[in-house]
Every structure is written in C-alpha cells, then in structure tokens.
mmCIF file with all atom_site columns, C-alpha atoms in Angstrom:
data_model
loop_
_atom_site.group_PDB
_atom_site.id
_atom_site.type_symbol
_atom_site.label_atom_id
_atom_site.label_alt_id
_atom_site.label_comp_id
_atom_site.label_asym_id
_atom_site.label_entity_id
_atom_site.label_seq_id
_atom_site.pdbx_PDB_ins_code
_atom_site.Cartn_x
_atom_site.Cartn_y
_atom_site.Cartn_z
_atom_site.occupancy
_atom_site.B_iso_or_equiv
_atom_site.pdbx_formal_charge
_atom_site.auth_seq_id
_atom_site.auth_comp_id
_atom_site.auth_asym_id
_atom_site.auth_atom_id
_atom_site.pdbx_PDB_model_num
ATOM 1   C CA . MET A 1 1   ? -15.628 -9.364  34.689  1.00 44.00 ? 911  MET A CA 1
ATOM 2   C CA . THR A 1 2   ? -16.435 -13.043 35.862  1.00 49.00 ? 912  THR A CA 1
ATOM 3   C CA . GLN A 1 3   ? -14.642 -15.893 34.895  1.00 42.00 ? 913  GLN A CA 1
ATOM 4   C CA . ALA A 1 4   ? -17.904 -17.033 33.335  1.00 38.00 ? 914  ALA A CA 1
ATOM 5   C CA . ARG A 1 5   ? -18.407 -13.968 31.703  1.00 43.00 ? 915  ARG A CA 1
ATOM 6   C CA . ARG A 1 6   ? -14.954 -14.027 30.159  1.00 42.00 ? 916  ARG A CA 1
ATOM 7   C CA . THR A 1 7   ? -15.424 -17.629 29.171  1.00 37.00 ? 917  THR A CA 1
ATOM 8   C CA . ALA A 1 8   ? -18.580 -16.798 27.436  1.00 37.00 ? 918  ALA A CA 1
ATOM 9   C CA . MET A 1 9   ? -16.796 -14.072 25.416  1.00 43.00 ? 919  MET A CA 1
ATOM 10  C CA . ALA A 1 10  ? -14.235 -16.041 24.577  1.00 44.00 ? 920  ALA A CA 1
ATOM 11  C CA . HIS A 1 11  ? -16.349 -18.833 23.411  1.00 42.00 ? 921  HIS A CA 1
ATOM 12  C CA . ALA A 1 12  ? -18.557 -16.184 21.247  1.00 46.00 ? 922  ALA A CA 1
ATOM 13  C CA . GLN A 1 13  ? -15.240 -14.704 19.817  1.00 50.00 ? 923  GLN A CA 1
ATOM 14  C CA . SER A 1 14  ? -13.783 -18.589 18.461  1.00 60.00 ? 924  SER A CA 1
ATOM 15  C CA . THR A 1 15  ? -17.405 -19.188 16.730  1.00 80.00 ? 925  THR A CA 1
ATOM 16  C CA . SER A 1 16  ? -17.758 -15.801 15.269  1.00 93.00 ? 926  SER A CA 1
ATOM 17  C CA . PRO A 1 17  ? -17.609 -15.840 11.320  1.00 97.00 ? 927  PRO A CA 1
ATOM 18  C CA . VAL A 1 18  ? -15.208 -14.191 8.984   1.00 98.00 ? 928  VAL A CA 1
ATOM 19  C CA . LEU A 1 19  ? -16.975 -11.766 6.936   1.00 98.00 ? 929  LEU A CA 1
ATOM 20  C CA . LEU A 1 20  ? -15.466 -11.745 3.238   1.00 98.00 ? 930  LEU A CA 1
ATOM 21  C CA . THR A 1 21  ? -17.194 -9.430  0.793   1.00 98.00 ? 931  THR A CA 1
ATOM 22  C CA . GLY A 1 22  ? -16.844 -8.514  -2.906  1.00 98.00 ? 932  GLY A CA 1
ATOM 23  C CA . PHE A 1 23  ? -18.327 -6.403  -5.500  1.00 98.00 ? 933  PHE A CA 1
ATOM 24  C CA . ASP A 1 24  ? -20.885 -6.901  -8.459  1.00 98.00 ? 934  ASP A CA 1
ATOM 25  C CA . PRO A 1 25  ? -19.631 -5.962  -11.817 1.00 97.00 ? 935  PRO A CA 1
ATOM 26  C CA . PHE A 1 26  ? -19.392 -2.321  -12.989 1.00 96.00 ? 936  PHE A CA 1
ATOM 27  C CA . GLY A 1 27  ? -18.427 -0.278  -15.722 1.00 93.00 ? 937  GLY A CA 1
ATOM 28  C CA . ASP A 1 28  ? -18.479 -2.245  -19.164 1.00 90.00 ? 938  ASP A CA 1
ATOM 29  C CA . GLU A 1 29  ? -17.466 -5.409  -17.268 1.00 93.00 ? 939  GLU A CA 1
ATOM 30  C CA . THR A 1 30  ? -19.516 -8.659  -16.789 1.00 94.00 ? 940  THR A CA 1
ATOM 31  C CA . ILE A 1 31  ? -17.847 -10.140 -14.001 1.00 96.00 ? 941  ILE A CA 1
ATOM 32  C CA . ASN A 1 32  ? -15.815 -9.000  -10.752 1.00 97.00 ? 942  ASN A CA 1
ATOM 33  C CA . PRO A 1 33  ? -13.457 -11.023 -9.752  1.00 98.00 ? 943  PRO A CA 1
ATOM 34  C CA . SER A 1 34  ? -13.547 -9.575  -6.058  1.00 98.00 ? 944  SER A CA 1
ATOM 35  C CA . TRP A 1 35  ? -16.973 -11.245 -5.617  1.00 98.00 ? 945  TRP A CA 1
ATOM 36  C CA . GLU A 1 36  ? -16.033 -14.444 -7.779  1.00 98.00 ? 946  GLU A CA 1
ATOM 37  C CA . ALA A 1 37  ? -13.030 -15.007 -5.286  1.00 98.00 ? 947  ALA A CA 1
ATOM 38  C CA . ALA A 1 38  ? -14.872 -14.217 -1.956  1.00 98.00 ? 948  ALA A CA 1
ATOM 39  C CA . ARG A 1 39  ? -18.034 -16.433 -2.571  1.00 98.00 ? 949  ARG A CA 1
ATOM 40  C CA . ALA A 1 40  ? -15.385 -19.202 -3.671  1.00 98.00 ? 950  ALA A CA 1
ATOM 41  C CA . LEU A 1 41  ? -14.690 -19.249 -0.071  1.00 98.00 ? 951  LEU A CA 1
ATOM 42  C CA . HIS A 1 42  ? -17.978 -19.024 1.334   1.00 98.00 ? 952  HIS A CA 1
ATOM 43  C CA . GLY A 1 43  ? -18.407 -21.819 4.194   1.00 98.00 ? 953  GLY A CA 1
ATOM 44  C CA . ALA A 1 44  ? -14.923 -22.695 4.099   1.00 98.00 ? 954  ALA A CA 1
ATOM 45  C CA . ARG A 1 45  ? -13.548 -23.287 7.778   1.00 98.00 ? 955  ARG A CA 1
ATOM 46  C CA . ILE A 1 46  ? -10.081 -21.436 8.056   1.00 97.00 ? 956  ILE A CA 1
ATOM 47  C CA . ALA A 1 47  ? -8.379  -21.843 11.601  1.00 96.00 ? 957  ALA A CA 1
ATOM 48  C CA . GLY A 1 48  ? -11.979 -22.933 13.159  1.00 96.00 ? 958  GLY A CA 1
ATOM 49  C CA . HIS A 1 49  ? -13.765 -19.823 11.695  1.00 97.00 ? 959  HIS A CA 1
ATOM 50  C CA . ARG A 1 50  ? -16.482 -20.031 9.116   1.00 98.00 ? 960  ARG A CA 1
ATOM 51  C CA . VAL A 1 51  ? -15.954 -17.700 6.377   1.00 98.00 ? 961  VAL A CA 1
ATOM 52  C CA . ILE A 1 52  ? -19.330 -15.836 5.217   1.00 98.00 ? 962  ILE A CA 1
ATOM 53  C CA . ALA A 1 53  ? -19.251 -13.980 1.786   1.00 98.00 ? 963  ALA A CA 1
ATOM 54  C CA . ARG A 1 54  ? -21.326 -11.641 1.282   1.00 98.00 ? 964  ARG A CA 1
ATOM 55  C CA . GLN A 1 55  ? -21.741 -9.333  -2.228  1.00 98.00 ? 965  GLN A CA 1
ATOM 56  C CA . LEU A 1 56  ? -21.583 -5.762  -1.894  1.00 98.00 ? 966  LEU A CA 1
ATOM 57  C CA . PRO A 1 57  ? -23.282 -3.626  -4.704  1.00 98.00 ? 967  PRO A CA 1
ATOM 58  C CA . THR A 1 58  ? -20.988 -1.277  -6.501  1.00 98.00 ? 968  THR A CA 1
ATOM 59  C CA . SER A 1 59  ? -23.058 1.723   -5.308  1.00 98.00 ? 969  SER A CA 1
ATOM 60  C CA . PHE A 1 60  ? -22.100 4.934   -3.339  1.00 98.00 ? 970  PHE A CA 1
ATOM 61  C CA . ALA A 1 61  ? -25.688 4.793   -1.812  1.00 98.00 ? 971  ALA A CA 1
ATOM 62  C CA . ARG A 1 62  ? -26.150 0.948   -1.247  1.00 98.00 ? 972  ARG A CA 1
ATOM 63  C CA . ALA A 1 63  ? -22.999 -0.150  -0.456  1.00 98.00 ? 973  ALA A CA 1
ATOM 64  C CA . PRO A 1 64  ? -22.540 1.228   3.001   1.00 98.00 ? 974  PRO A CA 1
ATOM 65  C CA . ARG A 1 65  ? -25.994 -0.246  4.173   1.00 98.00 ? 975  ARG A CA 1
ATOM 66  C CA . VAL A 1 66  ? -25.395 -3.472  2.923   1.00 98.00 ? 976  VAL A CA 1
ATOM 67  C CA . LEU A 1 67  ? -21.755 -3.601  4.740   1.00 98.00 ? 977  LEU A CA 1
ATOM 68  C CA . ARG A 1 68  ? -23.126 -2.367  7.839   1.00 98.00 ? 978  ARG A CA 1
ATOM 69  C CA . ALA A 1 69  ? -26.363 -4.593  8.118   1.00 98.00 ? 979  ALA A CA 1
ATOM 70  C CA . ALA A 1 70  ? -23.796 -7.320  7.539   1.00 98.00 ? 980  ALA A CA 1
ATOM 71  C CA . LEU A 1 71  ? -21.477 -6.500  10.690  1.00 97.00 ? 981  LEU A CA 1
ATOM 72  C CA . ARG A 1 72  ? -24.749 -6.097  12.639  1.00 96.00 ? 982  ARG A CA 1
ATOM 73  C CA . GLU A 1 73  ? -26.354 -9.834  11.496  1.00 97.00 ? 983  GLU A CA 1
ATOM 74  C CA . LEU A 1 74  ? -22.877 -11.799 11.712  1.00 97.00 ? 984  LEU A CA 1
ATOM 75  C CA . ASN A 1 75  ? -20.699 -9.882  14.378  1.00 96.00 ? 985  ASN A CA 1
ATOM 76  C CA . PRO A 1 76  ? -17.676 -11.339 12.593  1.00 97.00 ? 986  PRO A CA 1
ATOM 77  C CA . VAL A 1 77  ? -14.390 -11.646 14.366  1.00 97.00 ? 987  VAL A CA 1
ATOM 78  C CA . SER A 1 78  ? -12.588 -10.250 11.493  1.00 97.00 ? 988  SER A CA 1
ATOM 79  C CA . VAL A 1 79  ? -13.616 -8.427  8.253   1.00 98.00 ? 989  VAL A CA 1
ATOM 80  C CA . ILE A 1 80  ? -12.066 -8.584  4.874   1.00 98.00 ? 990  ILE A CA 1
ATOM 81  C CA . CYS A 1 81  ? -13.341 -6.480  2.043   1.00 98.00 ? 991  CYS A CA 1
ATOM 82  C CA . VAL A 1 82  ? -12.182 -7.304  -1.349  1.00 98.00 ? 992  VAL A CA 1
ATOM 83  C CA . GLY A 1 83  ? -12.401 -5.158  -4.512  1.00 98.00 ? 993  GLY A CA 1
ATOM 84  C CA . GLN A 1 84  ? -10.922 -5.260  -8.484  1.00 98.00 ? 994  GLN A CA 1
ATOM 85  C CA . ALA A 1 85  ? -8.028  -3.186  -9.285  1.00 96.00 ? 995  ALA A CA 1
ATOM 86  C CA . GLY A 1 86  ? -7.948  -3.404  -12.852 1.00 94.00 ? 996  GLY A CA 1
ATOM 87  C CA . GLY A 1 87  ? -4.485  -2.920  -13.880 1.00 94.00 ? 997  GLY A CA 1
ATOM 88  C CA . ARG A 1 88  ? -2.753  -4.173  -10.833 1.00 96.00 ? 998  ARG A CA 1
ATOM 89  C CA . ALA A 1 89  ? -0.801  -7.119  -11.195 1.00 96.00 ? 999  ALA A CA 1
ATOM 90  C CA . GLN A 1 90  ? -0.414  -8.569  -7.737  1.00 98.00 ? 1000 GLN A CA 1
ATOM 91  C CA . ILE A 1 91  ? -2.859  -8.528  -4.745  1.00 98.00 ? 1001 ILE A CA 1
ATOM 92  C CA . SER A 1 92  ? -2.681  -5.294  -3.037  1.00 98.00 ? 1002 SER A CA 1
ATOM 93  C CA . LEU A 1 93  ? -3.015  -5.090  0.807   1.00 98.00 ? 1003 LEU A CA 1
ATOM 94  C CA . GLU A 1 94  ? -4.462  -1.738  1.180   1.00 98.00 ? 1004 GLU A CA 1
ATOM 95  C CA . ARG A 1 95  ? -2.976  0.448   4.138   1.00 98.00 ? 1005 ARG A CA 1
ATOM 96  C CA . VAL A 1 96  ? -5.168  3.923   4.416   1.00 98.00 ? 1006 VAL A CA 1
ATOM 97  C CA . ALA A 1 97  ? -9.141  5.104   3.041   1.00 98.00 ? 1007 ALA A CA 1
ATOM 98  C CA . ILE A 1 98  ? -9.134  8.469   2.762   1.00 98.00 ? 1008 ILE A CA 1
ATOM 99  C CA . ASN A 1 99  ? -12.430 10.472  3.464   1.00 98.00 ? 1009 ASN A CA 1
ATOM 100 C CA . VAL A 1 100 ? -13.076 11.527  -0.092  1.00 98.00 ? 1010 VAL A CA 1
ATOM 101 C CA . CYS A 1 101 ? -15.339 10.075  -2.841  1.00 98.00 ? 1011 CYS A CA 1
ATOM 102 C CA . ALA A 1 102 ? -14.266 11.557  -6.259  1.00 98.00 ? 1012 ALA A CA 1
ATOM 103 C CA . ALA A 1 103 ? -15.686 9.080   -9.365  1.00 98.00 ? 1013 ALA A CA 1
ATOM 104 C CA . ARG A 1 104 ? -13.838 8.692   -12.402 1.00 96.00 ? 1014 ARG A CA 1
ATOM 105 C CA . ILE A 1 105 ? -17.218 6.799   -13.567 1.00 97.00 ? 1015 ILE A CA 1
ATOM 106 C CA . PRO A 1 106 ? -20.758 6.396   -12.751 1.00 98.00 ? 1016 PRO A CA 1
ATOM 107 C CA . ASP A 1 107 ? -21.518 4.070   -10.367 1.00 98.00 ? 1017 ASP A CA 1
ATOM 108 C CA . ASN A 1 108 ? -24.388 1.071   -10.945 1.00 98.00 ? 1018 ASN A CA 1
ATOM 109 C CA . ASP A 1 109 ? -26.833 3.594   -9.861  1.00 98.00 ? 1019 ASP A CA 1
ATOM 110 C CA . GLY A 1 110 ? -25.441 6.230   -12.011 1.00 98.00 ? 1020 GLY A CA 1
ATOM 111 C CA . ALA A 1 111 ? -24.424 8.378   -9.294  1.00 98.00 ? 1021 ALA A CA 1
ATOM 112 C CA . GLN A 1 112 ? -20.811 10.146  -9.742  1.00 98.00 ? 1022 GLN A CA 1
ATOM 113 C CA . PRO A 1 113 ? -19.734 12.112  -6.662  1.00 97.00 ? 1023 PRO A CA 1
ATOM 114 C CA . HIS A 1 114 ? -16.749 14.444  -7.080  1.00 96.00 ? 1024 HIS A CA 1
ATOM 115 C CA . GLU A 1 115 ? -14.939 15.857  -4.172  1.00 96.00 ? 1025 GLU A CA 1
ATOM 116 C CA . GLN A 1 116 ? -17.469 14.709  -1.511  1.00 98.00 ? 1026 GLN A CA 1
ATOM 117 C CA . PRO A 1 117 ? -16.350 13.174  1.932   1.00 98.00 ? 1027 PRO A CA 1
ATOM 118 C CA . VAL A 1 118 ? -17.097 9.517   2.957   1.00 98.00 ? 1028 VAL A CA 1
ATOM 119 C CA . ILE A 1 119 ? -18.557 10.726  6.347   1.00 98.00 ? 1029 ILE A CA 1
ATOM 120 C CA . ALA A 1 120 ? -18.927 14.206  6.721   1.00 97.00 ? 1030 ALA A CA 1
ATOM 121 C CA . GLY A 1 121 ? -17.007 15.556  9.938   1.00 97.00 ? 1031 GLY A CA 1
ATOM 122 C CA . GLY A 1 122 ? -15.069 11.957  9.835   1.00 97.00 ? 1032 GLY A CA 1
ATOM 123 C CA . PRO A 1 123 ? -11.260 11.610  10.331  1.00 98.00 ? 1033 PRO A CA 1
ATOM 124 C CA . ASP A 1 124 ? -9.187  12.431  7.025   1.00 98.00 ? 1034 ASP A CA 1
ATOM 125 C CA . ALA A 1 125 ? -8.210  8.828   6.784   1.00 98.00 ? 1035 ALA A CA 1
ATOM 126 C CA . HIS A 1 126 ? -8.602  5.479   8.591   1.00 98.00 ? 1036 HIS A CA 1
ATOM 127 C CA . PHE A 1 127 ? -5.526  3.003   8.483   1.00 98.00 ? 1037 PHE A CA 1
ATOM 128 C CA . SER A 1 128 ? -6.003  -0.923  8.093   1.00 98.00 ? 1038 SER A CA 1
ATOM 129 C CA . ARG A 1 129 ? -6.424  -2.971  10.947  1.00 97.00 ? 1039 ARG A CA 1
ATOM 130 C CA . LEU A 1 130 ? -4.984  -6.082  9.076   1.00 98.00 ? 1040 LEU A CA 1
ATOM 131 C CA . PRO A 1 131 ? -1.868  -7.379  10.148  1.00 98.00 ? 1041 PRO A CA 1
ATOM 132 C CA . LEU A 1 132 ? -0.423  -5.893  6.876   1.00 98.00 ? 1042 LEU A CA 1
ATOM 133 C CA . GLN A 1 133 ? 3.448   -7.441  7.193   1.00 98.00 ? 1043 GLN A CA 1
ATOM 134 C CA . ALA A 1 134 ? 1.911   -10.845 8.665   1.00 98.00 ? 1044 ALA A CA 1
ATOM 135 C CA . CYS A 1 135 ? -0.188  -11.082 5.475   1.00 98.00 ? 1045 CYS A CA 1
ATOM 136 C CA . LEU A 1 136 ? 2.171   -9.665  3.264   1.00 98.00 ? 1046 LEU A CA 1
ATOM 137 C CA . SER A 1 137 ? 4.973   -12.653 4.470   1.00 98.00 ? 1047 SER A CA 1
ATOM 138 C CA . ALA A 1 138 ? 2.487   -15.208 4.153   1.00 98.00 ? 1048 ALA A CA 1
ATOM 139 C CA . LEU A 1 139 ? 1.521   -14.254 0.635   1.00 98.00 ? 1049 LEU A CA 1
ATOM 140 C CA . HIS A 1 140 ? 5.162   -13.916 -0.536  1.00 98.00 ? 1050 HIS A CA 1
ATOM 141 C CA . ALA A 1 141 ? 6.017   -17.577 1.395   1.00 98.00 ? 1051 ALA A CA 1
ATOM 142 C CA . ALA A 1 142 ? 3.074   -18.744 -0.829  1.00 98.00 ? 1052 ALA A CA 1
ATOM 143 C CA . ALA A 1 143 ? 4.732   -17.444 -4.099  1.00 98.00 ? 1053 ALA A CA 1
ATOM 144 C CA . ILE A 1 144 ? 1.912   -15.360 -4.487  1.00 98.00 ? 1054 ILE A CA 1
ATOM 145 C CA . PRO A 1 145 ? 2.830   -11.801 -5.925  1.00 98.00 ? 1055 PRO A CA 1
ATOM 146 C CA . ALA A 1 146 ? 1.850   -9.077  -3.238  1.00 98.00 ? 1056 ALA A CA 1
ATOM 147 C CA . GLU A 1 147 ? 2.258   -5.493  -2.045  1.00 98.00 ? 1057 GLU A CA 1
ATOM 148 C CA . ILE A 1 148 ? 1.464   -3.404  0.436   1.00 98.00 ? 1058 ILE A CA 1
ATOM 149 C CA . SER A 1 149 ? -0.448  -0.476  -1.366  1.00 98.00 ? 1059 SER A CA 1
ATOM 150 C CA . ASN A 1 150 ? -0.941  3.274   -0.263  1.00 98.00 ? 1060 ASN A CA 1
ATOM 151 C CA . SER A 1 151 ? -4.212  3.941   -2.017  1.00 97.00 ? 1061 SER A CA 1
ATOM 152 C CA . ALA A 1 152 ? -7.579  2.224   -2.490  1.00 98.00 ? 1062 ALA A CA 1
ATOM 153 C CA . GLY A 1 153 ? -8.538  4.952   -4.869  1.00 97.00 ? 1063 GLY A CA 1
ATOM 154 C CA . THR A 1 154 ? -11.552 7.366   -4.477  1.00 98.00 ? 1064 THR A CA 1
ATOM 155 C CA . TYR A 1 155 ? -13.974 5.073   -5.857  1.00 98.00 ? 1065 TYR A CA 1
ATOM 156 C CA . VAL A 1 156 ? -16.902 2.486   -3.811  1.00 98.00 ? 1066 VAL A CA 1
ATOM 157 C CA . CYS A 1 157 ? -13.835 0.048   -2.766  1.00 98.00 ? 1067 CYS A CA 1
ATOM 158 C CA . ASN A 1 158 ? -11.905 3.308   -0.814  1.00 98.00 ? 1068 ASN A CA 1
ATOM 159 C CA . GLN A 1 159 ? -15.458 4.301   0.260   1.00 98.00 ? 1069 GLN A CA 1
ATOM 160 C CA . VAL A 1 160 ? -16.035 1.018   1.845   1.00 98.00 ? 1070 VAL A CA 1
ATOM 161 C CA . MET A 1 161 ? -12.903 0.475   3.936   1.00 98.00 ? 1071 MET A CA 1
ATOM 162 C CA . TYR A 1 162 ? -13.200 3.850   5.252   1.00 98.00 ? 1072 TYR A CA 1
ATOM 163 C CA . VAL A 1 163 ? -17.018 2.972   6.355   1.00 98.00 ? 1073 VAL A CA 1
ATOM 164 C CA . LEU A 1 164 ? -15.725 -0.189  7.666   1.00 98.00 ? 1074 LEU A CA 1
ATOM 165 C CA . LEU A 1 165 ? -13.033 1.109   9.762   1.00 98.00 ? 1075 LEU A CA 1
ATOM 166 C CA . HIS A 1 166 ? -15.241 3.945   11.132  1.00 98.00 ? 1076 HIS A CA 1
ATOM 167 C CA . ALA A 1 167 ? -18.239 1.715   11.864  1.00 97.00 ? 1077 ALA A CA 1
ATOM 168 C CA . LEU A 1 168 ? -15.398 -0.741  13.979  1.00 96.00 ? 1078 LEU A CA 1
ATOM 169 C CA . ARG A 1 169 ? -13.437 2.462   15.624  1.00 93.00 ? 1079 ARG A CA 1
ATOM 170 C CA . ALA A 1 170 ? -15.206 1.191   18.968  1.00 89.00 ? 1080 ALA A CA 1
ATOM 171 C CA . ARG A 1 171 ? -13.715 -2.252  18.626  1.00 89.00 ? 1081 ARG A CA 1
ATOM 172 C CA . ARG A 1 172 ? -10.350 -2.122  18.857  1.00 83.00 ? 1082 ARG A CA 1
ATOM 173 C CA . ALA A 1 173 ? -9.566  -5.742  19.174  1.00 86.00 ? 1083 ALA A CA 1
ATOM 174 C CA . MET A 1 174 ? -11.128 -6.615  15.615  1.00 94.00 ? 1084 MET A CA 1
ATOM 175 C CA . HIS A 1 175 ? -9.048  -6.844  12.427  1.00 97.00 ? 1085 HIS A CA 1
ATOM 176 C CA . ALA A 1 176 ? -10.585 -5.481  9.618   1.00 98.00 ? 1086 ALA A CA 1
ATOM 177 C CA . GLY A 1 177 ? -9.419  -4.024  6.095   1.00 98.00 ? 1087 GLY A CA 1
ATOM 178 C CA . PHE A 1 178 ? -9.155  -3.919  2.422   1.00 98.00 ? 1088 PHE A CA 1
ATOM 179 C CA . VAL A 1 179 ? -7.622  -5.977  -0.350  1.00 98.00 ? 1089 VAL A CA 1
ATOM 180 C CA . HIS A 1 180 ? -7.303  -5.211  -3.889  1.00 98.00 ? 1090 HIS A CA 1
ATOM 181 C CA . ILE A 1 181 ? -7.392  -8.201  -6.456  1.00 98.00 ? 1091 ILE A CA 1
ATOM 182 C CA . PRO A 1 182 ? -6.217  -7.994  -10.211 1.00 98.00 ? 1092 PRO A CA 1
ATOM 183 C CA . PHE A 1 183 ? -8.551  -8.517  -13.273 1.00 97.00 ? 1093 PHE A CA 1
ATOM 184 C CA . VAL A 1 184 ? -8.666  -12.440 -14.391 1.00 97.00 ? 1094 VAL A CA 1
ATOM 185 C CA . PRO A 1 185 ? -7.539  -13.580 -17.752 1.00 96.00 ? 1095 PRO A CA 1
ATOM 186 C CA . ALA A 1 186 ? -10.961 -13.238 -19.423 1.00 94.00 ? 1096 ALA A CA 1
ATOM 187 C CA . GLN A 1 187 ? -11.165 -9.385  -18.705 1.00 94.00 ? 1097 GLN A CA 1
ATOM 188 C CA . VAL A 1 188 ? -8.072  -8.576  -20.444 1.00 93.00 ? 1098 VAL A CA 1
ATOM 189 C CA . LEU A 1 189 ? -8.434  -10.783 -23.350 1.00 90.00 ? 1099 LEU A CA 1
ATOM 190 C CA . GLU A 1 190 ? -8.596  -7.660  -25.780 1.00 79.00 ? 1100 GLU A CA 1
ATOM 191 C CA . HIS A 1 191 ? -6.426  -5.354  -23.888 1.00 80.00 ? 1101 HIS A CA 1
ATOM 192 C CA . ARG A 1 192 ? -3.194  -6.441  -24.760 1.00 82.00 ? 1102 ARG A CA 1
ATOM 193 C CA . GLY A 1 193 ? -0.449  -5.738  -22.109 1.00 87.00 ? 1103 GLY A CA 1
ATOM 194 C CA . THR A 1 194 ? -3.011  -5.093  -18.910 1.00 93.00 ? 1104 THR A CA 1
ATOM 195 C CA . PRO A 1 195 ? -1.764  -7.492  -16.172 1.00 96.00 ? 1105 PRO A CA 1
ATOM 196 C CA . SER A 1 196 ? -4.271  -10.027 -14.899 1.00 96.00 ? 1106 SER A CA 1
ATOM 197 C CA . MET A 1 197 ? -4.206  -12.955 -12.056 1.00 97.00 ? 1107 MET A CA 1
ATOM 198 C CA . ALA A 1 198 ? -6.073  -16.312 -12.431 1.00 97.00 ? 1108 ALA A CA 1
ATOM 199 C CA . LEU A 1 199 ? -9.160  -16.716 -10.134 1.00 98.00 ? 1109 LEU A CA 1
ATOM 200 C CA . GLU A 1 200 ? -7.795  -19.848 -8.253  1.00 98.00 ? 1110 GLU A CA 1
ATOM 201 C CA . HIS A 1 201 ? -4.581  -18.043 -7.302  1.00 98.00 ? 1111 HIS A CA 1
ATOM 202 C CA . SER A 1 202 ? -6.637  -14.863 -5.887  1.00 98.00 ? 1112 SER A CA 1
ATOM 203 C CA . VAL A 1 203 ? -8.848  -17.206 -4.253  1.00 98.00 ? 1113 VAL A CA 1
ATOM 204 C CA . ALA A 1 204 ? -5.646  -19.006 -2.831  1.00 98.00 ? 1114 ALA A CA 1
ATOM 205 C CA . ALA A 1 205 ? -4.380  -15.510 -1.761  1.00 98.00 ? 1115 ALA A CA 1
ATOM 206 C CA . LEU A 1 206 ? -7.530  -14.376 0.259   1.00 98.00 ? 1116 LEU A CA 1
ATOM 207 C CA . ARG A 1 207 ? -7.243  -17.879 2.307   1.00 98.00 ? 1117 ARG A CA 1
ATOM 208 C CA . VAL A 1 208 ? -3.560  -17.007 3.044   1.00 98.00 ? 1118 VAL A CA 1
ATOM 209 C CA . ILE A 1 209 ? -4.805  -13.236 4.323   1.00 98.00 ? 1119 ILE A CA 1
ATOM 210 C CA . VAL A 1 210 ? -7.586  -14.625 6.433   1.00 98.00 ? 1120 VAL A CA 1
ATOM 211 C CA . ALA A 1 211 ? -5.328  -17.629 8.164   1.00 98.00 ? 1121 ALA A CA 1
ATOM 212 C CA . ALA A 1 212 ? -2.667  -15.126 8.450   1.00 98.00 ? 1122 ALA A CA 1
ATOM 213 C CA . THR A 1 213 ? -5.245  -12.541 10.146  1.00 98.00 ? 1123 THR A CA 1
ATOM 214 C CA . LEU A 1 214 ? -6.269  -15.033 12.465  1.00 97.00 ? 1124 LEU A CA 1
ATOM 215 C CA . ASP A 1 215 ? -3.301  -16.345 13.382  1.00 94.00 ? 1125 ASP A CA 1
ATOM 216 C CA . SER A 1 216 ? -1.798  -12.962 14.315  1.00 83.00 ? 1126 SER A CA 1
ATOM 217 C CA . SER A 1 217 ? -2.075  -12.560 18.070  1.00 56.00 ? 1127 SER A CA 1
ATOM 218 C CA . ALA A 1 218 ? -0.972  -8.582  17.816  1.00 52.00 ? 1128 ALA A CA 1
ATOM 219 C CA . ALA A 1 219 ? -3.693  -6.501  18.550  1.00 54.00 ? 1129 ALA A CA 1
ATOM 220 C CA . PRO A 1 220 ? -4.855  -4.305  15.518  1.00 67.00 ? 1130 PRO A CA 1
ATOM 221 C CA . ARG A 1 221 ? -2.542  -1.290  14.644  1.00 60.00 ? 1131 ARG A CA 1
ATOM 222 C CA . GLY A 1 222 ? -4.968  0.798   12.635  1.00 58.00 ? 1132 GLY A CA 1
ATOM 223 C CA . THR A 1 223 ? -6.127  3.955   13.808  1.00 57.00 ? 1133 THR A CA 1
ATOM 224 C CA . HIS A 1 224 ? -7.159  7.178   12.116  1.00 60.00 ? 1134 HIS A CA 1
ATOM 225 C CA . ALA A 1 225 ? -5.591  10.698  10.840  1.00 58.00 ? 1135 ALA A CA 1
ATOM 226 C CA . PRO A 1 226 ? -7.309  13.717  12.806  1.00 52.00 ? 1136 PRO A CA 1
ATOM 227 C CA . ARG A 1 227 ? -9.841  15.966  10.924  1.00 53.00 ? 1137 ARG A CA 1
ATOM 228 C CA . ARG A 1 228 ? -8.426  18.693  9.554   1.00 47.00 ? 1138 ARG A CA 1
ATOM 229 C CA . GLU A 1 229 ? -10.073 22.036  10.184  1.00 42.00 ? 1139 GLU A CA 1
ATOM 230 C CA . HIS A 1 230 ? -11.068 24.064  7.044   1.00 36.00 ? 1140 HIS A CA 1
#
C-alpha cells in the first residue's frame, strides 16, 4: 500500500461518524429512552467525530434492513446500538448476542418469533467489539451506575446486536456493540419499585461510552462462537 493510500484511509477514518441507534416505543410504552438518549447526541462532536443518530423500528423484519442501510450509507468509524431494558437499574454494556429470536411479546408489526435463528447457519453467538472494561471504568469514574451484562435477551435488541456484529465480521478494526439503558422515571410512575434513570444521566452515559470507545487504542477483541452441529 502506498503512503498516499495510507494517508487517505487514515483521513477517511478520522472524519467518519459514530453511528448511534435507538428504538421506537414498543409494547404499551409511548416513549423509548434508547431513542431519546441517542437523538440527544445527534450532531455532537466527540473526540473529533460527529455522532449520527438513527432510529430503528422495533421490528424483527425491518430493524436489520434499516441498520444495514445505515452502515452502507455512513461507513461509520464505530457503532453503538442502544436499547431499553425495563427493570434494570444501571447502564448495561452487553457482552454477547446469541443467534436466537424468542419474543415474549409481539414486535411493532405483530410478529412474535419463537426459537428462530437470527441468521440461519450463523455462529451461535457474536461477542461485543466495544472496549467493555474501558467503558465500564469510564462510567464508574463519572459516577454513573453501570455493569457488563451477559444477556441481551432474545428480543429485537439481541437480534440487532447479532446482525450488527455479523455484518461487520470482516471489519476487524471497527468497534461495535450494544448498550441497554433503564426506563426513564416517567415510565415507572405507576409501577412503584421499578428502577429508572433520568434521561440526562443516560445521555451522559452514552457520551462517556462513545468517548471511551474512540479513545481505545486496542483493536476490538470480539469474535464469534462456532456454530453447533445439530
């Protein structure tokens, strides 16, 4: 590779955006904090990169198409997909997505897959390619409650994480992964004892995660689990 080519590639990477996604409301909810937090950072510049927020539909059929289109259009330097995890009290950095769709409730199109693969013939799992420990340390340093989670569920959030990492499996240098955030207080007014987090704290958490991801000098370590033979 020529020096000019290397310089051009480095410049392209330095100017590529960060893609941040959130979902539309689903179930009985009229708000989805994942989208509210993501869009609050739309247009922000973090570590020299512009954040582009895109909304994904809570739809097993449509979410992968919208995500793949955004990847093709934006060619981002890193991707962080965000979802709502009602009942959780802190920011959850998801470690793994599994090749299973098993919906407890219908999605926004009325689909409710049961024990279906995300991608037929794909690996059993894909692991996050975010710098999870660096993100966790940065969140704790900012006094934001956070954890590394070992289950992204089996709903559209898990599907999107799996599709994202599967789509980027040939781009080993790209950081990508999934983050769950709690309900906002307005969602739990009628459910005493259900944890929540103020939206501004979730926004601050995403800003910290983006900054820690961009600051990471280590190559992503995520990989996939082998496909089981049945």
